[in-house]
């Protein structure tokens, strides 16, 4: 199946599940509204789609249980975005073209919405999978040696001006911050479908390449958009004197690195993919 058809089939199911469950399982109506505001703000649902697409290529059936796990991953992703936008972190006023949660509802409310989405996401994964293995994968991916650890590296190196953000440091920080949850989405599907060690390893290599490429892609698209809008380089990280792969390597080398990651990611799954997972790399076309 092509990714466009796959998304057409499952995106509505993911979005309805999120909307209905947030509406009917949270006792406080206003709190439910605050959480839903960010969850339903129009994200691409990349991580849930990766989870489901991995199940699909492994011929595992997809029903409401699997949608619930996928949506649990999206709740966790949304929590990370809400907290990332807070004044104490990136201090952003807009996300996905809408006011950020703290701008719309207040800072305490946004912190609490994130605090509630994180365990709710884990709860959905636990309830639907009944799998200790999956809970281990997801909690490791977002904890101190995963997403939160990567965010800490970012904050610490920004606040401490003498910090040297060299290429190795940035690779690690970006991978933990962004790559780990992407990798976990694929790994969870591989474990859930009881795939062989070899298949799990191939999928891991694919997901690592995809996750690393995602950050580079995001940086390139970001700088392309801001350059067009402002007629000059206004990338936020660059303006803040913060390095990322793009500011370290420059555009050409970053694009070469992105192409290399795409090639390696595709090779890793050549024996198990039926095009569906490889199609995810099309996302990167506009950065090349
Ligand atoms: C607060 C513990 C904590 C972690 C925050 C999410 C995160 C960690 C940092 C985000 C930094 C950032 C903007 C990275 C760029 C790539 C990225 C993760 C973009 C947002 O994800 P998308 O593109 O967003 O999947 P949508 O809106 O489609 O869901």
XYZ file of C-alpha atoms and ligand atoms in Angstrom:
317
model
C 0.000 0.000 0.000
C 1.149 3.550 -0.711
C 1.620 5.930 2.209
C -0.935 8.382 0.781
C -3.632 5.667 0.757
C -2.525 4.388 4.142
C -2.735 7.890 5.644
C -6.117 8.479 4.037
C -7.360 5.335 5.733
C -5.860 5.798 9.190
C -5.547 9.556 9.791
C -9.322 9.980 10.242
C -9.352 7.028 12.658
C -6.462 8.472 14.679
C -8.075 11.922 14.807
C -11.522 10.623 15.781
C -10.089 8.403 18.490
C -8.126 11.302 19.979
C -11.091 13.674 19.862
C -13.647 11.252 21.290
C -11.474 9.783 24.016
C -10.212 13.141 25.264
C -13.773 14.400 25.323
C -15.383 11.487 27.124
C -12.721 10.194 29.538
C -11.542 13.415 31.212
C -13.862 14.406 34.040
C -13.178 18.139 34.061
C -14.603 19.676 30.915
C -12.283 22.704 30.841
C -9.165 20.579 31.436
C -10.270 18.266 28.652
C -10.662 21.314 26.396
C -7.150 22.559 27.245
C -5.586 19.176 26.494
C -7.626 18.727 23.302
C -6.655 22.203 22.076
C -3.051 21.081 21.621
C -3.684 17.474 20.637
C -6.168 18.488 17.926
C -4.193 21.475 16.659
C -3.345 19.840 13.334
C -0.190 17.771 13.762
C 1.027 15.453 11.027
C 0.581 12.338 13.253
C 3.956 11.140 12.037
C 4.710 8.898 15.017
C 1.301 7.138 15.147
C 1.476 6.596 11.374
C 4.980 5.145 11.685
C 3.749 2.763 14.394
C 0.785 1.626 12.302
C 2.744 1.422 9.035
C 5.343 -0.776 10.701
C 2.541 -3.095 11.859
C 1.166 -3.088 8.308
C 4.416 -4.173 6.677
C 4.729 -6.899 9.309
C 1.217 -8.070 8.336
C -0.169 -7.400 11.795
C -3.882 -6.537 11.785
C -4.853 -2.986 12.788
C -7.982 -2.488 14.865
C -9.048 -0.137 17.679
C -6.436 -1.508 20.104
C -3.594 -0.651 17.742
C -5.111 2.799 17.057
C -5.175 3.385 20.819
C -1.458 2.585 21.145
C -0.699 4.875 18.194
C -2.735 7.660 19.821
C -0.949 7.113 23.133
C 2.317 7.918 21.330
C 0.750 11.109 19.929
C -0.341 12.241 23.421
C 3.246 11.869 24.617
C 4.522 13.808 21.600
C 1.992 16.595 22.301
C 3.071 16.821 25.933
C 6.669 17.346 24.774
C 5.653 20.140 22.393
C 3.573 21.947 25.040
C 6.456 21.870 27.519
C 9.034 22.716 24.836
C 7.078 25.919 24.012
C 6.937 27.168 27.633
C 8.658 30.443 28.610
C 11.222 28.470 30.635
C 12.170 26.471 27.532
C 11.785 27.762 23.939
C 9.292 30.501 24.826
C 7.257 30.214 21.648
C 3.965 32.053 21.090
C 2.769 29.999 18.134
C 2.790 26.353 17.142
C 1.106 24.828 14.107
C -0.149 28.353 13.314
C -2.086 28.644 16.584
C -1.303 30.219 19.944
C 0.766 27.878 22.092
C -0.960 26.304 25.072
C 0.506 28.696 27.666
C -0.369 31.741 25.531
C -3.933 30.556 25.117
C -4.661 29.136 28.590
C -1.914 30.322 30.956
C 1.380 28.844 32.026
C 0.205 26.688 34.930
C -2.599 25.290 32.782
C -0.166 24.400 29.972
C 2.249 22.694 32.366
C -0.623 20.667 33.792
C -1.984 19.761 30.351
C 1.460 18.364 29.487
C 1.713 16.659 32.875
C -1.622 14.954 32.231
C -0.995 13.992 28.595
C 2.230 12.169 29.417
C 0.759 9.574 31.823
C -2.449 9.338 29.796
C -0.369 8.377 26.762
C 1.440 5.698 28.737
C -1.896 4.517 30.168
C -3.377 4.065 26.681
C -0.329 2.126 25.529
C -0.454 -0.097 28.631
C -4.206 -0.715 28.436
C -4.212 -1.522 24.745
C -1.010 -3.563 24.530
C -0.894 -5.177 27.958
C 2.816 -5.363 27.271
C 5.622 -4.705 29.704
C 8.030 -4.697 26.730
C 6.232 -1.803 25.051
C 6.096 0.214 28.267
C 9.837 -0.330 28.696
C 10.530 0.904 25.154
C 8.395 4.034 25.427
C 9.460 5.085 28.927
C 13.162 4.628 28.121
C 12.737 6.684 24.946
C 11.296 9.702 26.745
C 13.228 9.619 30.018
C 16.632 10.866 31.168
C 18.514 8.891 28.512
C 15.990 9.826 25.845
C 13.856 12.854 25.040
C 14.003 14.580 28.439
C 17.770 14.012 28.564
C 18.179 15.539 25.103
C 16.077 18.526 26.085
C 18.243 18.939 29.188
C 21.409 18.920 27.048
C 19.856 21.653 24.914
C 18.809 23.806 27.880
C 22.081 23.314 29.757
C 24.241 24.150 26.751
C 22.126 27.226 25.982
C 22.187 28.576 29.540
C 25.883 27.914 29.960
C 27.526 30.119 27.350
C 30.989 28.577 27.730
C 29.549 25.254 26.521
C 31.056 23.949 23.287
C 28.287 22.596 21.057
C 30.435 20.593 18.639
C 29.137 18.154 16.022
C 29.211 15.095 18.294
C 27.332 16.941 21.012
C 24.671 18.175 18.571
C 24.240 14.737 16.988
C 23.614 13.217 20.389
C 21.367 15.993 21.670
C 19.210 16.059 18.542
C 18.934 12.305 18.432
C 17.785 12.098 22.054
C 15.407 15.047 21.760
C 13.713 14.101 18.517
C 14.979 10.735 17.283
C 14.238 8.606 20.324
C 10.440 8.906 20.169
C 10.484 8.246 16.424
C 12.645 5.160 16.925
C 10.408 3.993 19.778
C 7.311 4.232 17.538
C 8.868 1.738 15.102
C 10.420 -0.468 17.790
C 7.123 -0.754 19.649
C 5.411 -1.993 16.489
C 8.214 -4.475 15.826
C 7.905 -5.886 19.343
C 4.113 -5.798 19.340
C 4.080 -7.832 16.122
C 6.554 -10.330 17.613
C 8.957 -9.899 14.739
C 12.263 -11.776 14.634
C 15.466 -10.286 16.078
C 16.771 -9.731 12.551
C 13.672 -7.828 11.447
C 13.738 -5.791 14.659
C 17.362 -4.888 13.949
C 16.606 -3.833 10.347
C 13.695 -1.714 11.519
C 15.869 -0.160 14.207
C 18.428 0.885 11.584
C 15.666 2.324 9.421
C 14.164 4.244 12.351
C 17.520 5.602 13.516
C 18.242 6.949 10.037
C 14.730 8.348 9.718
C 14.841 10.003 13.156
C 18.231 11.596 12.565
C 17.124 12.781 9.123
C 13.974 14.337 10.573
C 15.837 16.900 12.617
C 18.095 17.874 9.703
C 15.051 18.166 7.459
C 13.276 20.342 10.028
C 16.291 22.664 10.301
C 16.630 22.998 6.509
C 12.931 23.661 5.923
C 12.903 26.109 8.809
C 15.776 28.136 7.408
C 14.336 27.992 3.863
C 11.008 29.350 5.120
C 12.493 32.083 7.273
C 14.878 33.125 4.481
C 11.980 33.462 2.070
C 9.864 35.345 4.591
C 12.509 37.744 5.821
C 14.837 37.853 2.837
C 17.642 36.944 5.200
C 18.824 34.162 7.481
C 16.674 34.326 10.595
C 16.733 30.766 11.841
C 15.927 30.955 15.527
C 18.753 28.719 16.718
C 21.254 30.559 14.558
C 19.983 33.907 15.828
C 20.360 32.707 19.396
C 23.927 31.672 18.681
C 22.837 28.050 19.154
C 24.324 25.540 16.769
C 22.476 22.745 15.036
C 23.600 20.375 12.284
C 22.705 22.942 9.653
C 24.628 25.810 11.216
C 27.589 23.483 11.869
C 27.801 21.848 8.429
C 26.173 24.427 6.160
C 23.319 23.782 3.748
C 25.125 21.678 1.153
C 26.713 19.242 3.583
C 23.471 18.980 5.568
C 21.609 18.081 2.387
C 24.283 15.495 1.544
C 23.957 14.052 5.063
C 20.184 13.938 4.642
C 20.478 12.099 1.306
C 22.910 9.650 2.844
C 20.559 8.940 5.757
C 17.666 8.368 3.349
C 19.745 5.902 1.311
C 20.877 4.047 4.448
C 17.344 3.972 5.869
C 15.962 2.476 2.658
C 18.690 -0.165 2.442
C 18.002 -1.263 6.023
C 14.419 -2.277 5.171
C 14.835 -3.397 1.566
C 13.957 -7.029 2.376
C 10.895 -6.334 4.530
C 9.304 -3.178 3.185
C 6.645 -3.100 0.483
C 7.275 0.593 -0.192
C 5.096 1.870 2.673
C 7.917 2.699 5.112
C 10.244 3.943 2.366
C 7.497 6.375 1.341
C 7.989 8.189 4.668
C 11.279 9.490 3.269
C 9.300 11.463 0.647
C 8.573 13.877 3.462
C 12.143 15.089 3.069
C 11.856 15.944 -0.616
C 11.332 19.661 -0.067
C 14.593 19.919 1.909
C 16.736 18.471 -0.884
C 9.894 19.121 26.934
C 10.893 16.926 27.693
C 10.632 17.889 26.615
C 11.053 17.596 25.399
C 10.812 18.410 24.224
C 9.688 17.801 21.207
C 10.935 18.301 21.794
C 11.457 17.728 23.070
C 11.582 19.238 21.192
C 11.087 19.821 19.917
C 12.216 20.492 19.279
C 11.917 20.597 17.847
C 11.069 21.736 17.380
C 12.416 19.685 17.023
C 12.192 19.709 15.588
C 11.593 18.460 15.072
C 10.290 18.224 15.719
C 10.224 17.235 16.809
C 9.220 18.867 15.316
C 7.867 18.667 15.869
O 7.367 17.407 15.494
P 6.422 17.236 14.234
O 7.049 17.853 13.031
O 5.215 18.156 14.669
O 6.020 15.817 14.115
P 3.659 18.020 14.394
O 3.142 19.419 14.636
O 3.417 17.564 12.996
O 3.155 17.046 15.408
